[in-house]
Coordinates of C-alpha atoms and ligand atoms in Angstrom, one line a residue:
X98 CA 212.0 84.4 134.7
X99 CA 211.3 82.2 137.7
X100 CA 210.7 84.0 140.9
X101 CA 213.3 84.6 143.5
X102 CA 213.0 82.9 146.3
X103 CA 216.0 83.5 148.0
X104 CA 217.0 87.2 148.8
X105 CA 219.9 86.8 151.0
X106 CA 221.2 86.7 154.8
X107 CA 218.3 87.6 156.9
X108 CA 219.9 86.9 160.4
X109 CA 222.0 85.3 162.7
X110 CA 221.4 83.6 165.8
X111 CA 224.0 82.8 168.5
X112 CA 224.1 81.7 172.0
X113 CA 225.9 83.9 174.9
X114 CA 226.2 83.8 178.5
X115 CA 225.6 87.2 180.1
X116 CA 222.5 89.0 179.2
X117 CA 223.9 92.5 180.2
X118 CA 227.6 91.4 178.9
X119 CA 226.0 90.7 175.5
X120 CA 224.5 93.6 175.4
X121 CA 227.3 95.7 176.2
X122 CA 229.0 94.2 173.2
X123 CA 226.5 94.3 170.5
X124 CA 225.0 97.6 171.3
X125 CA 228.0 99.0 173.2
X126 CA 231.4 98.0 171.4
X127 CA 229.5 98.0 168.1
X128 CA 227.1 100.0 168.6
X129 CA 224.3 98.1 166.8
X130 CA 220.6 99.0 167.8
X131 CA 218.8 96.6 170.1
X132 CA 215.8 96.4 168.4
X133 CA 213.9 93.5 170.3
X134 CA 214.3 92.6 173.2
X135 CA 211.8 89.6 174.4
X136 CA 212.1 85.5 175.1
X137 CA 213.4 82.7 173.8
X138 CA 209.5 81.4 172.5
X139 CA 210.8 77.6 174.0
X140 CA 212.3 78.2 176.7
X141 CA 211.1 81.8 178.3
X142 CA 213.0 82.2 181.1
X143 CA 216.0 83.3 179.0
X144 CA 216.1 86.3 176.9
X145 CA 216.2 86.2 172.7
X146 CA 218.0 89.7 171.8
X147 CA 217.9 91.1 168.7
X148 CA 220.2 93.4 167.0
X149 CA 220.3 95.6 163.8
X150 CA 219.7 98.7 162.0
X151 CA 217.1 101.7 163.0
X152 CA 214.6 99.0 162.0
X153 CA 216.3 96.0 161.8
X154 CA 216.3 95.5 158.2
X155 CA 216.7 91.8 157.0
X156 CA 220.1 91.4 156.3
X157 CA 221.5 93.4 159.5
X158 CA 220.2 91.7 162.6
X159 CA 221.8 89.7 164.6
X160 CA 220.4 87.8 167.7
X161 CA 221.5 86.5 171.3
X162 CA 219.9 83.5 173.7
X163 CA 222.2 84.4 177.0
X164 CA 221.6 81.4 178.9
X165 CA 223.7 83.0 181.6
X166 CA 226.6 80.7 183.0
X167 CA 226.6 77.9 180.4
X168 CA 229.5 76.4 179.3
X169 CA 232.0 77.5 176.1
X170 CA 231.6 75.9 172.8
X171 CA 234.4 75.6 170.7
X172 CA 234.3 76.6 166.8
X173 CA 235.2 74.0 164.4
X174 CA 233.9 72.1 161.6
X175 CA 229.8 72.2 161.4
X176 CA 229.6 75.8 162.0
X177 CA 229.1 79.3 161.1
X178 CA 232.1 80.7 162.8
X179 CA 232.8 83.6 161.4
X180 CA 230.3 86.6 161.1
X181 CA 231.3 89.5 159.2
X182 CA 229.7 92.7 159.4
X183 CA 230.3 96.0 156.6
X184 CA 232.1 99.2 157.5
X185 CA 232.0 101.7 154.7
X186 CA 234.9 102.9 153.3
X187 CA 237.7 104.6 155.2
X188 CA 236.5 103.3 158.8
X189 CA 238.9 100.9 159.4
X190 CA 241.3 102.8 161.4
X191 CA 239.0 104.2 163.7
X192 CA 237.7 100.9 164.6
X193 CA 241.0 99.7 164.9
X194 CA 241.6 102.2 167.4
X195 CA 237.7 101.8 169.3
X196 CA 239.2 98.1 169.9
X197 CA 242.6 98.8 171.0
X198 CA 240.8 101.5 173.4
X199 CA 238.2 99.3 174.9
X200 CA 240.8 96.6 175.5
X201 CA 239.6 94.3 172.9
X202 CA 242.5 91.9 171.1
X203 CA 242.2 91.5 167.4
X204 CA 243.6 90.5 164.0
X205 CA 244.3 92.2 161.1
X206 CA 243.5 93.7 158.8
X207 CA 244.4 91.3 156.7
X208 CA 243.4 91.3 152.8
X209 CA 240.7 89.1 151.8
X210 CA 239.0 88.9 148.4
X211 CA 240.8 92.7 147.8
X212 CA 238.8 93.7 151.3
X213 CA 240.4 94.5 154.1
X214 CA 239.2 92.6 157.2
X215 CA 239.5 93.2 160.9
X216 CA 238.8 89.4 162.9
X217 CA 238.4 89.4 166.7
X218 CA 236.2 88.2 169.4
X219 CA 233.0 88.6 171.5
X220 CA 233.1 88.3 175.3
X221 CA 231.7 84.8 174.9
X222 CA 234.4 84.1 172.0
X223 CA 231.9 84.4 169.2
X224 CA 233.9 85.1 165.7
X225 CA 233.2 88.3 164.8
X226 CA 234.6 90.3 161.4
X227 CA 234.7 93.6 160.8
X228 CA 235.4 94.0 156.6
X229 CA 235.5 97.2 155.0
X230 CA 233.7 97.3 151.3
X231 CA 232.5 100.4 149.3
X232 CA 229.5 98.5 148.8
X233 CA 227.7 100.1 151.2
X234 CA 225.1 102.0 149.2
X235 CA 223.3 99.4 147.5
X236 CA 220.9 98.9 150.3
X237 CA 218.1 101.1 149.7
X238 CA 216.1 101.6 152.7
X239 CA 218.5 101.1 155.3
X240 CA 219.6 103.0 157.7
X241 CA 222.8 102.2 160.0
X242 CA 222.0 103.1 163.5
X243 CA 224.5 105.3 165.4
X244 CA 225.0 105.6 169.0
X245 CA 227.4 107.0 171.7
X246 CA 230.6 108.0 170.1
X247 CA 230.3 106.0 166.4
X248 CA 229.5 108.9 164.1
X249 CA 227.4 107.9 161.1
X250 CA 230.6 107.6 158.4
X251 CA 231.7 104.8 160.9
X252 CA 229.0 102.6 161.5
X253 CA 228.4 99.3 160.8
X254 CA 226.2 99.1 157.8
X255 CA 224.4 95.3 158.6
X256 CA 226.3 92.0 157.4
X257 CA 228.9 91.1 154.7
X258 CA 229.7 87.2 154.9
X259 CA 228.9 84.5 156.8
X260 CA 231.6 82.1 157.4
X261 CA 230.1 78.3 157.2
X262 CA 233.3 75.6 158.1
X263 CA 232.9 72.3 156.5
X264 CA 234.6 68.7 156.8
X265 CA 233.8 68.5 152.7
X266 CA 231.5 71.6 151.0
X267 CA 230.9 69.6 148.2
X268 CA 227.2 68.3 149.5
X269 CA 226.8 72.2 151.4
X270 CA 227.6 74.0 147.9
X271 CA 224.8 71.5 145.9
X272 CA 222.7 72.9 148.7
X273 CA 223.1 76.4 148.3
X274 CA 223.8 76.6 144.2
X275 CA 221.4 74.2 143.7
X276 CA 218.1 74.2 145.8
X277 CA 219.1 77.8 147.3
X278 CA 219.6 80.1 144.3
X279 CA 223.2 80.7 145.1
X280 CA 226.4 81.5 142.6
X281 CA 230.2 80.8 143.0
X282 CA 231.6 84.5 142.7
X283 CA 235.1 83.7 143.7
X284 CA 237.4 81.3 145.3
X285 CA 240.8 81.9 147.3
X286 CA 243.0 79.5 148.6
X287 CA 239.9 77.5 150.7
X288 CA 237.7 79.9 150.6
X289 CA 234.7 79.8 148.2
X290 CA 232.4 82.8 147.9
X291 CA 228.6 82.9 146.7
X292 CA 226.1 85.2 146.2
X293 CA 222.3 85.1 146.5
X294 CA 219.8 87.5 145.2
X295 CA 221.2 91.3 144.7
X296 CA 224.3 90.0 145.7
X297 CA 226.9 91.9 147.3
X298 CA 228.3 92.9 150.7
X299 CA 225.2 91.7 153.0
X300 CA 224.2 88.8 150.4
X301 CA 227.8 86.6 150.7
X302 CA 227.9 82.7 152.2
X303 CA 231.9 81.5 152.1
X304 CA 232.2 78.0 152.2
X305 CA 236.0 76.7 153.6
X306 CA 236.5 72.8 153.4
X307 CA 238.8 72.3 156.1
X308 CA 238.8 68.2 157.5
X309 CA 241.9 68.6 159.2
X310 CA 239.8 71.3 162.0
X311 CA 238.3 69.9 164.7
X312 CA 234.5 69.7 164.8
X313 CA 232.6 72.4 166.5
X314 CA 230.7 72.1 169.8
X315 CA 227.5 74.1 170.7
X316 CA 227.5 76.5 173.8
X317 CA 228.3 79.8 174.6
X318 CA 230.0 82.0 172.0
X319 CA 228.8 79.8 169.0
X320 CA 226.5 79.9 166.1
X321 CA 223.2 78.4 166.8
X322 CA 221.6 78.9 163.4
X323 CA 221.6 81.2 160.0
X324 CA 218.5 82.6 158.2
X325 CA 218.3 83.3 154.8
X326 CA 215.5 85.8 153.9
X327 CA 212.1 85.3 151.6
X328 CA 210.5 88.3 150.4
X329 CA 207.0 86.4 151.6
X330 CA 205.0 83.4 152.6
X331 CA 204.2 82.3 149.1
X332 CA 208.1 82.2 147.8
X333 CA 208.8 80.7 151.2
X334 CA 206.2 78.3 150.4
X335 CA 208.0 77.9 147.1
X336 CA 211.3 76.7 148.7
X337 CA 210.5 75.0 151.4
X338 CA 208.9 72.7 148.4
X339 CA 212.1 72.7 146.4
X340 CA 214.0 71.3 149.7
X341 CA 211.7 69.0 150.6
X342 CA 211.9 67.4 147.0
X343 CA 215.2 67.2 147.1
X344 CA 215.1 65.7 150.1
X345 CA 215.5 67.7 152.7
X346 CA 214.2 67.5 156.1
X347 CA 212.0 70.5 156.7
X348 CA 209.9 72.2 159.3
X349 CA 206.0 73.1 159.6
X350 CA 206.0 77.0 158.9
X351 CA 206.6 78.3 162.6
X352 CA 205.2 81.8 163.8
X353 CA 208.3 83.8 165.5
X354 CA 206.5 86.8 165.7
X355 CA 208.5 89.2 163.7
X356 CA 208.7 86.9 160.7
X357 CA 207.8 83.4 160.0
X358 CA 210.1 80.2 159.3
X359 CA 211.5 76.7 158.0
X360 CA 214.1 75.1 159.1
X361 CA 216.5 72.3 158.4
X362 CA 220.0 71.3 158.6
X363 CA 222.1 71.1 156.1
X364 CA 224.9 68.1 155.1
X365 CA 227.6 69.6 156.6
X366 CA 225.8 69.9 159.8
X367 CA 224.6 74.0 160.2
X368 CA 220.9 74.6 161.4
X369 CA 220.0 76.5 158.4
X370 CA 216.9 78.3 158.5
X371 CA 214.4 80.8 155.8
X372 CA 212.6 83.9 157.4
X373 CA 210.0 85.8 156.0
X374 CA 211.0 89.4 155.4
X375 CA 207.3 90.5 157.0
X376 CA 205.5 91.4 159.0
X377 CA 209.2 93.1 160.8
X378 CA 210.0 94.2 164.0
X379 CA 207.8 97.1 164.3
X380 CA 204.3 94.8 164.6
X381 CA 204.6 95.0 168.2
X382 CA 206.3 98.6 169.3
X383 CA 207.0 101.6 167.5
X384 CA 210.3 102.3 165.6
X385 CA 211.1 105.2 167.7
X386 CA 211.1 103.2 171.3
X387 CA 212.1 99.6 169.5
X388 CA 213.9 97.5 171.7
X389 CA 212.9 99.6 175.2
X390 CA 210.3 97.0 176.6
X391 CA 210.2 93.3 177.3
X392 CA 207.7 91.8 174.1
X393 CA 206.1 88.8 174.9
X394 CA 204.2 86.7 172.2
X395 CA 200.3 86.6 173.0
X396 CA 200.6 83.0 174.4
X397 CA 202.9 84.6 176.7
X398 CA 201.4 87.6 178.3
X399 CA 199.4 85.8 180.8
X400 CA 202.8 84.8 182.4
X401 CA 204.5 88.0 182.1
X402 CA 204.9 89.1 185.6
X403 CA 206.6 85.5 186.5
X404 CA 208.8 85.5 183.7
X405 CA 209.9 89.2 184.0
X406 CA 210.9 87.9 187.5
X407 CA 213.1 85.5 186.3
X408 CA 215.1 87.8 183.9
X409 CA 217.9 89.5 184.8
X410 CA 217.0 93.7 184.1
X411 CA 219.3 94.7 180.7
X412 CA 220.3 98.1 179.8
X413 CA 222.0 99.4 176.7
X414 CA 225.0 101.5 178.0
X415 CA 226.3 103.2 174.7
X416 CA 230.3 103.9 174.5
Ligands
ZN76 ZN1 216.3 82.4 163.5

């Protein structure tokens, strides 16, 4: 059997405004983990923010630039603009009633692929989904992170789907059943659904053709990128080879710190990118105070007390 190269959704990256209101969402309405907090490695004088599980296992962790008052992008065609994140069985209504307490507006649930899923927004207008699935359990090793008043049967157990909006998916699905070890599991109405790897909730990519949508445009409360993971160098090695012979426009392997990646775009327009699942978030600080100090890279360090300066202080205030 060839080797997998492809294991699944590693993360997604988005860009926000406020640092602290970001943080109140991820870490505060959903009480996800920060895990990471340090800078954007090209342009230090904004945050990157990562959030996940205890650890932030691949597959869970989502991340912020808050470039502070930037303008609003608009979702469209081009984009990831729907990310959907697990809740185990039976959590649905008290997360319907943790939004409707905290004031936030949603959808739903509506019934999607027999899942029931709860749509609604960040504070930038980022499309998030909540989707409740039994398939909870299949991710050995990880370990949903629960915080203020989100008891353990409630809490968000890492991703589900992605959401990627096309003009046409034809050239998008090539990509991803083709060069990225992806399978068509199911279709509904628009909606095409694939698998990568173990497959399952955490391991989905929807495709929706929809030409008549406007096309997206970057800025606050929009997807910047989405990484698939690689178990390690060599099988990202491996397909970054396969996409460059089929044509694709590919990065050097760049160091971010807590894994290492490609990157290229893919036809329908989405910065697509493949993490290694090592060396992890735990290289740098300890899994019991993760996400408590600024981490700068080594090339950084020199600067720290100016950049530090520049930042805006963060705190995680759970709910
Ligand atoms: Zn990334």
């Amino acid at each position: 059997m060839a080797s997998q190269l492809i294991n699944g959704l590693h993360h997604v990256t988005a860009i926000a405004s406020n640092p602290q209101r970001n943080v109140d969402f991820y870490a505060g309405v959903l009480g996800l983990r920060l895990i990471k907090k340090t800078v954007n490695f090209d342009a230090p004088d904004v945050y990157h923010l990562y959030y996940g599980d205890e650890t932030g296992s691949p597959g869970t962790i989502m991340t912020f630039f808050p470039f502070g008052e930037i303008q609003r992008g608009r979702r469209g065609t081009g984009q990831l603009t729907y990310t959907s994140f697990a809740i185990p069985s039976g959590a649905m209504d008290f997360w319907i009633q943790r939004l409707a307490k905290l004031s936030i507006s949603f959808t739903g649930p509506i019934t999607r692929f027999d899942e029931q899923v709860l749509q609604f927004e960040d504070f930038d207008g980022l499309g998030v989904e909540l989707v409740e699935t039994p398939d909870t359990a299949r991710k050995l090793g990880f370990t949903a992170w629960t915080s203020g008043s989100i008891s353990p049967e409630y809490a968000i157990r890492g991703f589900h789907t992605v959401a990627l909006h096309e003009i046409s998916g034809d050239r998008t699905i090539r990509l991803l059943t083709e060069q990225m070890e992806h399978r068509l599991i199911a279709q509904e109405g628009d909606r095409m659904r694939f698998e990568a790897g173990l497959g399952g909730s955490g391991n989905f990519v929807d495709v929706l053709a929809v030409p008549a949508d406007k096309r997206g445009l970057q800025g606050a409360g929009t997807v910047h990128h989405v990484a698939f993971s690689s178990e390690t160098d060599a099988t990202q090695g491996e397909i970054r080879e396969v996409l460059i012979d089929a044509g694709f426009d590919v990065t050097p392997v760049l160091d971010r710190n807590y894994f290492h990646s490609i990157y290229y775009r893919e036809p329908g327009g989405i910065l697509f990118e493949i993490a290694t699942n090592p060396p992890g978030f735990s290289v740098d600080e300890d899994v019991k105070t993760l996400g408590s100090a600024l981490k700068l890279p080594s090339w950084y360090e020199s600067k720290r007390e100016i950049i530090e300066q520049r930042l805006q202080p963060i705190q995680v205030n759970t709910l």
